[in-house]
Amino acid sequence: KLANTVGQYISVDLLTNRPDCELMSQHKTFNVNVITSFARDWGPLYLEDGNQKKVIAAYKIGLDASELANLFQNVLSDLSVPVAGGNFQVNESGVCVTAVPNWAGLDSYKDELNRSFKNIGCKKVVFLQPAFAEKTKHVDILFQFIDDKNVVLAYDKNENLQINSELFESNINILKENGFNVFVIPQSGAFDTDSKGTFVHISYVN
């Protein structure tokens, strides 16, 4: 029902393991083994090549490249390292942003991410620090593009987590160094705990 409602305004591809799901005739339904409902994290990534043709980059996790190649005609690339869609943001100028912890031994991983993203068309890759105490470590928890030059960045108001302030300042500096105007949005307890003591990873930015 949701896909058909949205489909009144934009083109929809529905990936589902439910044979009873059917879209309106102008859209496409693909029967696949879906392992999660979070399509932006584990589903295919739609991009456009230089000729403005719709292409898809297959993630290493979730649906694999061979399965996508059987479904779609224009599979652009299989990323050589695991990455979730929630940890990938791109603007119209081809600047791609992801989050990777600044841990020892991750330099080679960053290098491989940089190569993979550039293979699928990123002209530049910006690495931010993920939010502290947030389990997904995805960039979409704390960062979104507004347009080519303006971005929003989330700030955790929990003053007890001093490291969050340090990460926030680091990310602001990284974004400004890359020519972006940064607008700050409070997290509103996104990295606090719920009634069961479990960290919840929601935010206005996300």
mmCIF file with all atom_site columns, C-alpha atoms in Angstrom:
data_model
loop_
_atom_site.group_PDB
_atom_site.id
_atom_site.type_symbol
_atom_site.label_atom_id
_atom_site.label_alt_id
_atom_site.label_comp_id
_atom_site.label_asym_id
_atom_site.label_entity_id
_atom_site.label_seq_id
_atom_site.pdbx_PDB_ins_code
_atom_site.Cartn_x
_atom_site.Cartn_y
_atom_site.Cartn_z
_atom_site.occupancy
_atom_site.B_iso_or_equiv
_atom_site.pdbx_formal_charge
_atom_site.auth_seq_id
_atom_site.auth_comp_id
_atom_site.auth_asym_id
_atom_site.auth_atom_id
_atom_site.pdbx_PDB_model_num
ATOM 1   C CA . LYS A 1 1   ? 0.000  0.000   0.000   1.00 0.00 ? 1   LYS A CA 1
ATOM 2   C CA . LEU A 1 2   ? 2.797  2.418   0.896   1.00 0.00 ? 2   LEU A CA 1
ATOM 3   C CA . ALA A 1 3   ? 4.724  1.656   -2.307  1.00 0.00 ? 3   ALA A CA 1
ATOM 4   C CA . ASN A 1 4   ? 1.624  2.217   -4.436  1.00 0.00 ? 4   ASN A CA 1
ATOM 5   C CA . THR A 1 5   ? 0.888  5.486   -2.625  1.00 0.00 ? 5   THR A CA 1
ATOM 6   C CA . VAL A 1 6   ? 4.423  6.779   -3.171  1.00 0.00 ? 6   VAL A CA 1
ATOM 7   C CA . GLY A 1 7   ? 4.267  5.441   -6.716  1.00 0.00 ? 7   GLY A CA 1
ATOM 8   C CA . GLN A 1 8   ? 1.698  8.052   -7.635  1.00 0.00 ? 8   GLN A CA 1
ATOM 9   C CA . TYR A 1 9   ? 4.533  10.587  -7.575  1.00 0.00 ? 9   TYR A CA 1
ATOM 10  C CA . ILE A 1 10  ? 7.797  8.762   -8.323  1.00 0.00 ? 10  ILE A CA 1
ATOM 11  C CA . SER A 1 11  ? 9.022  5.558   -9.956  1.00 0.00 ? 11  SER A CA 1
ATOM 12  C CA . VAL A 1 12  ? 9.121  2.597   -7.556  1.00 0.00 ? 12  VAL A CA 1
ATOM 13  C CA . ASP A 1 13  ? 11.044 -0.681  -7.552  1.00 0.00 ? 13  ASP A CA 1
ATOM 14  C CA . LEU A 1 14  ? 9.778  -3.053  -4.864  1.00 0.00 ? 14  LEU A CA 1
ATOM 15  C CA . LEU A 1 15  ? 12.097 -5.815  -3.659  1.00 0.00 ? 15  LEU A CA 1
ATOM 16  C CA . THR A 1 16  ? 10.113 -8.334  -1.639  1.00 0.00 ? 16  THR A CA 1
ATOM 17  C CA . ASN A 1 17  ? 9.925  -11.982 -0.587  1.00 0.00 ? 17  ASN A CA 1
ATOM 18  C CA . ARG A 1 18  ? 6.129  -11.795 -0.412  1.00 0.00 ? 18  ARG A CA 1
ATOM 19  C CA . PRO A 1 19  ? 4.539  -13.131 -3.622  1.00 0.00 ? 19  PRO A CA 1
ATOM 20  C CA . ASP A 1 20  ? 1.258  -11.377 -2.835  1.00 0.00 ? 20  ASP A CA 1
ATOM 21  C CA . CYS A 1 21  ? 2.857  -7.910  -3.163  1.00 0.00 ? 21  CYS A CA 1
ATOM 22  C CA . GLU A 1 22  ? 2.016  -6.280  -6.478  1.00 0.00 ? 22  GLU A CA 1
ATOM 23  C CA . LEU A 1 23  ? 2.634  -2.725  -7.642  1.00 0.00 ? 23  LEU A CA 1
ATOM 24  C CA . MET A 1 24  ? 0.746  -0.673  -10.150 1.00 0.00 ? 24  MET A CA 1
ATOM 25  C CA . SER A 1 25  ? 1.653  -1.550  -13.744 1.00 0.00 ? 25  SER A CA 1
ATOM 26  C CA . GLN A 1 26  ? 4.033  1.368   -14.289 1.00 0.00 ? 26  GLN A CA 1
ATOM 27  C CA . HIS A 1 27  ? 6.328  0.143   -11.503 1.00 0.00 ? 27  HIS A CA 1
ATOM 28  C CA . LYS A 1 28  ? 8.423  -2.988  -11.003 1.00 0.00 ? 28  LYS A CA 1
ATOM 29  C CA . THR A 1 29  ? 8.194  -5.782  -8.437  1.00 0.00 ? 29  THR A CA 1
ATOM 30  C CA . PHE A 1 30  ? 11.193 -8.071  -7.844  1.00 0.00 ? 30  PHE A CA 1
ATOM 31  C CA . ASN A 1 31  ? 10.874 -11.270 -5.832  1.00 0.00 ? 31  ASN A CA 1
ATOM 32  C CA . VAL A 1 32  ? 14.089 -11.696 -3.869  1.00 0.00 ? 32  VAL A CA 1
ATOM 33  C CA . ASN A 1 33  ? 15.236 -13.081 -0.547  1.00 0.00 ? 33  ASN A CA 1
ATOM 34  C CA . VAL A 1 34  ? 14.972 -9.932  1.557   1.00 0.00 ? 34  VAL A CA 1
ATOM 35  C CA . ILE A 1 35  ? 16.847 -10.197 4.850   1.00 0.00 ? 35  ILE A CA 1
ATOM 36  C CA . THR A 1 36  ? 15.728 -6.887  6.364   1.00 0.00 ? 36  THR A CA 1
ATOM 37  C CA . SER A 1 37  ? 13.147 -4.166  5.899   1.00 0.00 ? 37  SER A CA 1
ATOM 38  C CA . PHE A 1 38  ? 15.788 -1.403  6.032   1.00 0.00 ? 38  PHE A CA 1
ATOM 39  C CA . ALA A 1 39  ? 16.193 -0.868  2.282   1.00 0.00 ? 39  ALA A CA 1
ATOM 40  C CA . ARG A 1 40  ? 18.367 2.224   2.637   1.00 0.00 ? 40  ARG A CA 1
ATOM 41  C CA . ASP A 1 41  ? 20.893 0.219   4.649   1.00 0.00 ? 41  ASP A CA 1
ATOM 42  C CA . TRP A 1 42  ? 20.997 -3.156  2.923   1.00 0.00 ? 42  TRP A CA 1
ATOM 43  C CA . GLY A 1 43  ? 19.266 -2.688  -0.415  1.00 0.00 ? 43  GLY A CA 1
ATOM 44  C CA . PRO A 1 44  ? 20.688 -1.606  -3.772  1.00 0.00 ? 44  PRO A CA 1
ATOM 45  C CA . LEU A 1 45  ? 22.070 1.890   -4.221  1.00 0.00 ? 45  LEU A CA 1
ATOM 46  C CA . TYR A 1 46  ? 20.677 3.887   -7.151  1.00 0.00 ? 46  TYR A CA 1
ATOM 47  C CA . LEU A 1 47  ? 23.093 6.199   -8.903  1.00 0.00 ? 47  LEU A CA 1
ATOM 48  C CA . GLU A 1 48  ? 23.330 7.969   -12.251 1.00 0.00 ? 48  GLU A CA 1
ATOM 49  C CA . ASP A 1 49  ? 26.230 7.658   -14.646 1.00 0.00 ? 49  ASP A CA 1
ATOM 50  C CA . GLY A 1 50  ? 27.575 10.361  -16.938 1.00 0.00 ? 50  GLY A CA 1
ATOM 51  C CA . ASN A 1 51  ? 24.803 9.729   -19.449 1.00 0.00 ? 51  ASN A CA 1
ATOM 52  C CA . GLN A 1 52  ? 22.153 10.146  -16.760 1.00 0.00 ? 52  GLN A CA 1
ATOM 53  C CA . LYS A 1 53  ? 21.184 6.480   -16.999 1.00 0.00 ? 53  LYS A CA 1
ATOM 54  C CA . LYS A 1 54  ? 20.003 4.881   -13.784 1.00 0.00 ? 54  LYS A CA 1
ATOM 55  C CA . VAL A 1 55  ? 22.532 2.380   -12.491 1.00 0.00 ? 55  VAL A CA 1
ATOM 56  C CA . ILE A 1 56  ? 22.914 0.421   -9.276  1.00 0.00 ? 56  ILE A CA 1
ATOM 57  C CA . ALA A 1 57  ? 25.879 -0.219  -7.024  1.00 0.00 ? 57  ALA A CA 1
ATOM 58  C CA . ALA A 1 58  ? 25.590 -3.500  -5.167  1.00 0.00 ? 58  ALA A CA 1
ATOM 59  C CA . TYR A 1 59  ? 26.558 -3.589  -1.525  1.00 0.00 ? 59  TYR A CA 1
ATOM 60  C CA . LYS A 1 60  ? 28.759 -6.342  -0.171  1.00 0.00 ? 60  LYS A CA 1
ATOM 61  C CA . ILE A 1 61  ? 26.085 -7.134  2.415   1.00 0.00 ? 61  ILE A CA 1
ATOM 62  C CA . GLY A 1 62  ? 22.424 -7.934  1.848   1.00 0.00 ? 62  GLY A CA 1
ATOM 63  C CA . LEU A 1 63  ? 21.629 -8.510  -1.823  1.00 0.00 ? 63  LEU A CA 1
ATOM 64  C CA . ASP A 1 64  ? 24.788 -9.558  -3.633  1.00 0.00 ? 64  ASP A CA 1
ATOM 65  C CA . ALA A 1 65  ? 25.929 -8.308  -7.016  1.00 0.00 ? 65  ALA A CA 1
ATOM 66  C CA . SER A 1 66  ? 25.091 -11.496 -8.904  1.00 0.00 ? 66  SER A CA 1
ATOM 67  C CA . GLU A 1 67  ? 21.500 -11.446 -7.654  1.00 0.00 ? 67  GLU A CA 1
ATOM 68  C CA . LEU A 1 68  ? 21.154 -7.788  -8.558  1.00 0.00 ? 68  LEU A CA 1
ATOM 69  C CA . ALA A 1 69  ? 22.653 -8.418  -11.994 1.00 0.00 ? 69  ALA A CA 1
ATOM 70  C CA . ASN A 1 70  ? 19.909 -10.964 -12.660 1.00 0.00 ? 70  ASN A CA 1
ATOM 71  C CA . LEU A 1 71  ? 17.252 -8.437  -11.668 1.00 0.00 ? 71  LEU A CA 1
ATOM 72  C CA . PHE A 1 72  ? 18.543 -5.210  -13.157 1.00 0.00 ? 72  PHE A CA 1
ATOM 73  C CA . GLN A 1 73  ? 20.275 -4.429  -16.440 1.00 0.00 ? 73  GLN A CA 1
ATOM 74  C CA . ASN A 1 74  ? 22.639 -1.721  -15.254 1.00 0.00 ? 74  ASN A CA 1
ATOM 75  C CA . VAL A 1 75  ? 24.596 -2.983  -12.247 1.00 0.00 ? 75  VAL A CA 1
ATOM 76  C CA . LEU A 1 76  ? 27.493 -0.581  -12.046 1.00 0.00 ? 76  LEU A CA 1
ATOM 77  C CA . SER A 1 77  ? 29.809 -2.018  -9.445  1.00 0.00 ? 77  SER A CA 1
ATOM 78  C CA . ASP A 1 78  ? 30.153 -4.346  -6.510  1.00 0.00 ? 78  ASP A CA 1
ATOM 79  C CA . LEU A 1 79  ? 31.819 -2.454  -3.692  1.00 0.00 ? 79  LEU A CA 1
ATOM 80  C CA . SER A 1 80  ? 34.936 -4.298  -2.561  1.00 0.00 ? 80  SER A CA 1
ATOM 81  C CA . VAL A 1 81  ? 34.287 -3.596  1.129   1.00 0.00 ? 81  VAL A CA 1
ATOM 82  C CA . PRO A 1 82  ? 31.150 -3.979  3.254   1.00 0.00 ? 82  PRO A CA 1
ATOM 83  C CA . VAL A 1 83  ? 29.125 -0.781  3.530   1.00 0.00 ? 83  VAL A CA 1
ATOM 84  C CA . ALA A 1 84  ? 25.526 -0.035  4.439   1.00 0.00 ? 84  ALA A CA 1
ATOM 85  C CA . GLY A 1 85  ? 23.422 2.557   2.638   1.00 0.00 ? 85  GLY A CA 1
ATOM 86  C CA . GLY A 1 86  ? 22.912 4.470   5.867   1.00 0.00 ? 86  GLY A CA 1
ATOM 87  C CA . ASN A 1 87  ? 26.646 5.093   5.918   1.00 0.00 ? 87  ASN A CA 1
ATOM 88  C CA . PHE A 1 88  ? 26.774 6.684   2.490   1.00 0.00 ? 88  PHE A CA 1
ATOM 89  C CA . GLN A 1 89  ? 25.681 10.210  1.563   1.00 0.00 ? 89  GLN A CA 1
ATOM 90  C CA . VAL A 1 90  ? 26.323 11.954  -1.765  1.00 0.00 ? 90  VAL A CA 1
ATOM 91  C CA . ASN A 1 91  ? 25.506 15.377  -3.198  1.00 0.00 ? 91  ASN A CA 1
ATOM 92  C CA . GLU A 1 92  ? 24.924 16.427  -6.808  1.00 0.00 ? 92  GLU A CA 1
ATOM 93  C CA . SER A 1 93  ? 28.578 17.375  -7.244  1.00 0.00 ? 93  SER A CA 1
ATOM 94  C CA . GLY A 1 94  ? 29.688 13.822  -6.508  1.00 0.00 ? 94  GLY A CA 1
ATOM 95  C CA . VAL A 1 95  ? 31.079 14.482  -3.027  1.00 0.00 ? 95  VAL A CA 1
ATOM 96  C CA . CYS A 1 96  ? 30.497 11.352  -0.934  1.00 0.00 ? 96  CYS A CA 1
ATOM 97  C CA . VAL A 1 97  ? 30.471 11.304  2.856   1.00 0.00 ? 97  VAL A CA 1
ATOM 98  C CA . THR A 1 98  ? 30.803 8.292   5.147   1.00 0.00 ? 98  THR A CA 1
ATOM 99  C CA . ALA A 1 99  ? 31.648 7.690   8.810   1.00 0.00 ? 99  ALA A CA 1
ATOM 100 C CA . VAL A 1 100 ? 34.573 5.581   10.007  1.00 0.00 ? 100 VAL A CA 1
ATOM 101 C CA . PRO A 1 101 ? 35.909 5.495   13.596  1.00 0.00 ? 101 PRO A CA 1
ATOM 102 C CA . ASN A 1 102 ? 39.403 6.893   13.950  1.00 0.00 ? 102 ASN A CA 1
ATOM 103 C CA . TRP A 1 103 ? 40.782 3.670   15.343  1.00 0.00 ? 103 TRP A CA 1
ATOM 104 C CA . ALA A 1 104 ? 44.277 2.317   14.880  1.00 0.00 ? 104 ALA A CA 1
ATOM 105 C CA . GLY A 1 105 ? 44.523 -0.086  11.948  1.00 0.00 ? 105 GLY A CA 1
ATOM 106 C CA . LEU A 1 106 ? 41.643 1.397   9.963   1.00 0.00 ? 106 LEU A CA 1
ATOM 107 C CA . ASP A 1 107 ? 43.787 3.344   7.509   1.00 0.00 ? 107 ASP A CA 1
ATOM 108 C CA . SER A 1 108 ? 43.833 0.469   5.001   1.00 0.00 ? 108 SER A CA 1
ATOM 109 C CA . TYR A 1 109 ? 40.035 0.142   5.350   1.00 0.00 ? 109 TYR A CA 1
ATOM 110 C CA . LYS A 1 110 ? 39.630 3.855   4.619   1.00 0.00 ? 110 LYS A CA 1
ATOM 111 C CA . ASP A 1 111 ? 41.890 3.495   1.588   1.00 0.00 ? 111 ASP A CA 1
ATOM 112 C CA . GLU A 1 112 ? 39.733 0.650   0.253   1.00 0.00 ? 112 GLU A CA 1
ATOM 113 C CA . LEU A 1 113 ? 36.531 2.612   0.906   1.00 0.00 ? 113 LEU A CA 1
ATOM 114 C CA . ASN A 1 114 ? 38.023 5.573   -0.922  1.00 0.00 ? 114 ASN A CA 1
ATOM 115 C CA . ARG A 1 115 ? 38.875 3.410   -3.946  1.00 0.00 ? 115 ARG A CA 1
ATOM 116 C CA . SER A 1 116 ? 35.462 1.703   -3.936  1.00 0.00 ? 116 SER A CA 1
ATOM 117 C CA . PHE A 1 117 ? 33.503 4.943   -3.719  1.00 0.00 ? 117 PHE A CA 1
ATOM 118 C CA . LYS A 1 118 ? 35.558 6.537   -6.485  1.00 0.00 ? 118 LYS A CA 1
ATOM 119 C CA . ASN A 1 119 ? 34.942 3.448   -8.636  1.00 0.00 ? 119 ASN A CA 1
ATOM 120 C CA . ILE A 1 120 ? 31.206 4.136   -8.442  1.00 0.00 ? 120 ILE A CA 1
ATOM 121 C CA . GLY A 1 121 ? 31.587 7.790   -9.353  1.00 0.00 ? 121 GLY A CA 1
ATOM 122 C CA . CYS A 1 122 ? 32.499 9.712   -6.182  1.00 0.00 ? 122 CYS A CA 1
ATOM 123 C CA . LYS A 1 123 ? 34.730 12.627  -7.137  1.00 0.00 ? 123 LYS A CA 1
ATOM 124 C CA . LYS A 1 124 ? 35.745 13.143  -3.511  1.00 0.00 ? 124 LYS A CA 1
ATOM 125 C CA . VAL A 1 125 ? 35.283 11.125  -0.308  1.00 0.00 ? 125 VAL A CA 1
ATOM 126 C CA . VAL A 1 126 ? 34.942 12.817  3.099   1.00 0.00 ? 126 VAL A CA 1
ATOM 127 C CA . PHE A 1 127 ? 35.375 10.746  6.260   1.00 0.00 ? 127 PHE A CA 1
ATOM 128 C CA . LEU A 1 128 ? 33.533 11.847  9.416   1.00 0.00 ? 128 LEU A CA 1
ATOM 129 C CA . GLN A 1 129 ? 33.696 10.416  12.920  1.00 0.00 ? 129 GLN A CA 1
ATOM 130 C CA . PRO A 1 130 ? 30.604 8.352   13.861  1.00 0.00 ? 130 PRO A CA 1
ATOM 131 C CA . ALA A 1 131 ? 28.636 9.270   16.951  1.00 0.00 ? 131 ALA A CA 1
ATOM 132 C CA . PHE A 1 132 ? 29.960 7.848   20.193  1.00 0.00 ? 132 PHE A CA 1
ATOM 133 C CA . ALA A 1 133 ? 27.816 5.164   21.912  1.00 0.00 ? 133 ALA A CA 1
ATOM 134 C CA . GLU A 1 134 ? 25.593 4.787   18.835  1.00 0.00 ? 134 GLU A CA 1
ATOM 135 C CA . LYS A 1 135 ? 25.682 1.221   17.610  1.00 0.00 ? 135 LYS A CA 1
ATOM 136 C CA . THR A 1 136 ? 25.179 1.537   13.839  1.00 0.00 ? 136 THR A CA 1
ATOM 137 C CA . LYS A 1 137 ? 28.058 4.018   13.366  1.00 0.00 ? 137 LYS A CA 1
ATOM 138 C CA . HIS A 1 138 ? 26.228 5.261   10.258  1.00 0.00 ? 138 HIS A CA 1
ATOM 139 C CA . VAL A 1 139 ? 26.786 8.761   8.951   1.00 0.00 ? 139 VAL A CA 1
ATOM 140 C CA . ASP A 1 140 ? 23.037 9.347   8.418   1.00 0.00 ? 140 ASP A CA 1
ATOM 141 C CA . ILE A 1 141 ? 22.581 9.457   12.201  1.00 0.00 ? 141 ILE A CA 1
ATOM 142 C CA . LEU A 1 142 ? 24.464 12.729  12.391  1.00 0.00 ? 142 LEU A CA 1
ATOM 143 C CA . PHE A 1 143 ? 24.856 14.173  8.882   1.00 0.00 ? 143 PHE A CA 1
ATOM 144 C CA . GLN A 1 144 ? 22.751 15.073  5.825   1.00 0.00 ? 144 GLN A CA 1
ATOM 145 C CA . PHE A 1 145 ? 23.277 17.219  2.734   1.00 0.00 ? 145 PHE A CA 1
ATOM 146 C CA . ILE A 1 146 ? 20.929 20.165  2.234   1.00 0.00 ? 146 ILE A CA 1
ATOM 147 C CA . ASP A 1 147 ? 22.488 21.015  -1.129  1.00 0.00 ? 147 ASP A CA 1
ATOM 148 C CA . ASP A 1 148 ? 25.956 21.094  -2.645  1.00 0.00 ? 148 ASP A CA 1
ATOM 149 C CA . LYS A 1 149 ? 27.357 23.605  -0.152  1.00 0.00 ? 149 LYS A CA 1
ATOM 150 C CA . ASN A 1 150 ? 25.102 23.362  2.918   1.00 0.00 ? 150 ASN A CA 1
ATOM 151 C CA . VAL A 1 151 ? 24.871 20.459  5.357   1.00 0.00 ? 151 VAL A CA 1
ATOM 152 C CA . VAL A 1 152 ? 23.303 19.643  8.712   1.00 0.00 ? 152 VAL A CA 1
ATOM 153 C CA . LEU A 1 153 ? 25.230 18.045  11.559  1.00 0.00 ? 153 LEU A CA 1
ATOM 154 C CA . ALA A 1 154 ? 23.703 16.580  14.710  1.00 0.00 ? 154 ALA A CA 1
ATOM 155 C CA . TYR A 1 155 ? 25.039 17.413  18.142  1.00 0.00 ? 155 TYR A CA 1
ATOM 156 C CA . ASP A 1 156 ? 24.414 15.205  21.150  1.00 0.00 ? 156 ASP A CA 1
ATOM 157 C CA . LYS A 1 157 ? 23.372 17.444  24.062  1.00 0.00 ? 157 LYS A CA 1
ATOM 158 C CA . ASN A 1 158 ? 24.405 14.847  26.674  1.00 0.00 ? 158 ASN A CA 1
ATOM 159 C CA . GLU A 1 159 ? 27.212 16.741  28.379  1.00 0.00 ? 159 GLU A CA 1
ATOM 160 C CA . ASN A 1 160 ? 28.230 13.626  30.328  1.00 0.00 ? 160 ASN A CA 1
ATOM 161 C CA . LEU A 1 161 ? 29.672 12.181  27.128  1.00 0.00 ? 161 LEU A CA 1
ATOM 162 C CA . GLN A 1 162 ? 32.609 14.511  26.680  1.00 0.00 ? 162 GLN A CA 1
ATOM 163 C CA . ILE A 1 163 ? 33.900 12.460  23.786  1.00 0.00 ? 163 ILE A CA 1
ATOM 164 C CA . ASN A 1 164 ? 30.797 13.420  21.781  1.00 0.00 ? 164 ASN A CA 1
ATOM 165 C CA . SER A 1 165 ? 31.788 17.063  22.030  1.00 0.00 ? 165 SER A CA 1
ATOM 166 C CA . GLU A 1 166 ? 35.252 16.221  20.741  1.00 0.00 ? 166 GLU A CA 1
ATOM 167 C CA . LEU A 1 167 ? 33.856 14.202  17.848  1.00 0.00 ? 167 LEU A CA 1
ATOM 168 C CA . PHE A 1 168 ? 31.389 16.974  17.042  1.00 0.00 ? 168 PHE A CA 1
ATOM 169 C CA . GLU A 1 169 ? 34.132 19.610  16.877  1.00 0.00 ? 169 GLU A CA 1
ATOM 170 C CA . SER A 1 170 ? 36.261 17.290  14.757  1.00 0.00 ? 170 SER A CA 1
ATOM 171 C CA . ASN A 1 171 ? 33.410 16.738  12.280  1.00 0.00 ? 171 ASN A CA 1
ATOM 172 C CA . ILE A 1 172 ? 32.637 20.457  12.071  1.00 0.00 ? 172 ILE A CA 1
ATOM 173 C CA . ASN A 1 173 ? 36.275 21.172  11.233  1.00 0.00 ? 173 ASN A CA 1
ATOM 174 C CA . ILE A 1 174 ? 36.383 18.395  8.609   1.00 0.00 ? 174 ILE A CA 1
ATOM 175 C CA . LEU A 1 175 ? 33.245 19.693  6.902   1.00 0.00 ? 175 LEU A CA 1
ATOM 176 C CA . LYS A 1 176 ? 34.380 23.319  6.940   1.00 0.00 ? 176 LYS A CA 1
ATOM 177 C CA . GLU A 1 177 ? 37.793 22.322  5.582   1.00 0.00 ? 177 GLU A CA 1
ATOM 178 C CA . ASN A 1 178 ? 35.935 20.700  2.685   1.00 0.00 ? 178 ASN A CA 1
ATOM 179 C CA . GLY A 1 179 ? 34.067 23.913  1.920   1.00 0.00 ? 179 GLY A CA 1
ATOM 180 C CA . PHE A 1 180 ? 30.676 23.213  3.535   1.00 0.00 ? 180 PHE A CA 1
ATOM 181 C CA . ASN A 1 181 ? 28.448 25.571  5.507   1.00 0.00 ? 181 ASN A CA 1
ATOM 182 C CA . VAL A 1 182 ? 27.381 23.623  8.607   1.00 0.00 ? 182 VAL A CA 1
ATOM 183 C CA . PHE A 1 183 ? 24.006 23.979  10.353  1.00 0.00 ? 183 PHE A CA 1
ATOM 184 C CA . VAL A 1 184 ? 23.780 22.297  13.743  1.00 0.00 ? 184 VAL A CA 1
ATOM 185 C CA . ILE A 1 185 ? 20.735 20.328  14.941  1.00 0.00 ? 185 ILE A CA 1
ATOM 186 C CA . PRO A 1 186 ? 20.466 19.028  18.540  1.00 0.00 ? 186 PRO A CA 1
ATOM 187 C CA . GLN A 1 187 ? 20.087 15.286  18.917  1.00 0.00 ? 187 GLN A CA 1
ATOM 188 C CA . SER A 1 188 ? 17.325 15.427  21.533  1.00 0.00 ? 188 SER A CA 1
ATOM 189 C CA . GLY A 1 189 ? 18.465 12.406  23.480  1.00 0.00 ? 189 GLY A CA 1
ATOM 190 C CA . ALA A 1 190 ? 19.175 10.204  20.478  1.00 0.00 ? 190 ALA A CA 1
ATOM 191 C CA . PHE A 1 191 ? 22.040 8.464   22.247  1.00 0.00 ? 191 PHE A CA 1
ATOM 192 C CA . ASP A 1 192 ? 20.258 8.140   25.574  1.00 0.00 ? 192 ASP A CA 1
ATOM 193 C CA . THR A 1 193 ? 18.768 4.823   26.703  1.00 0.00 ? 193 THR A CA 1
ATOM 194 C CA . ASP A 1 194 ? 15.209 3.572   26.432  1.00 0.00 ? 194 ASP A CA 1
ATOM 195 C CA . SER A 1 195 ? 13.161 2.031   29.268  1.00 0.00 ? 195 SER A CA 1
ATOM 196 C CA . LYS A 1 196 ? 15.076 -1.247  28.897  1.00 0.00 ? 196 LYS A CA 1
ATOM 197 C CA . GLY A 1 197 ? 18.468 0.419   29.128  1.00 0.00 ? 197 GLY A CA 1
ATOM 198 C CA . THR A 1 198 ? 19.204 -0.041  25.415  1.00 0.00 ? 198 THR A CA 1
ATOM 199 C CA . PHE A 1 199 ? 20.790 2.736   23.371  1.00 0.00 ? 199 PHE A CA 1
ATOM 200 C CA . VAL A 1 200 ? 18.348 4.102   20.824  1.00 0.00 ? 200 VAL A CA 1
ATOM 201 C CA . HIS A 1 201 ? 19.746 5.423   17.567  1.00 0.00 ? 201 HIS A CA 1
ATOM 202 C CA . ILE A 1 202 ? 17.241 7.945   16.292  1.00 0.00 ? 202 ILE A CA 1
ATOM 203 C CA . SER A 1 203 ? 17.751 11.588  15.537  1.00 0.00 ? 203 SER A CA 1
ATOM 204 C CA . TYR A 1 204 ? 16.144 14.526  13.774  1.00 0.00 ? 204 TYR A CA 1
ATOM 205 C CA . VAL A 1 205 ? 18.857 14.298  11.123  1.00 0.00 ? 205 VAL A CA 1
ATOM 206 C CA . ASN A 1 206 ? 18.200 10.605  10.560  1.00 0.00 ? 206 ASN A CA 1
#
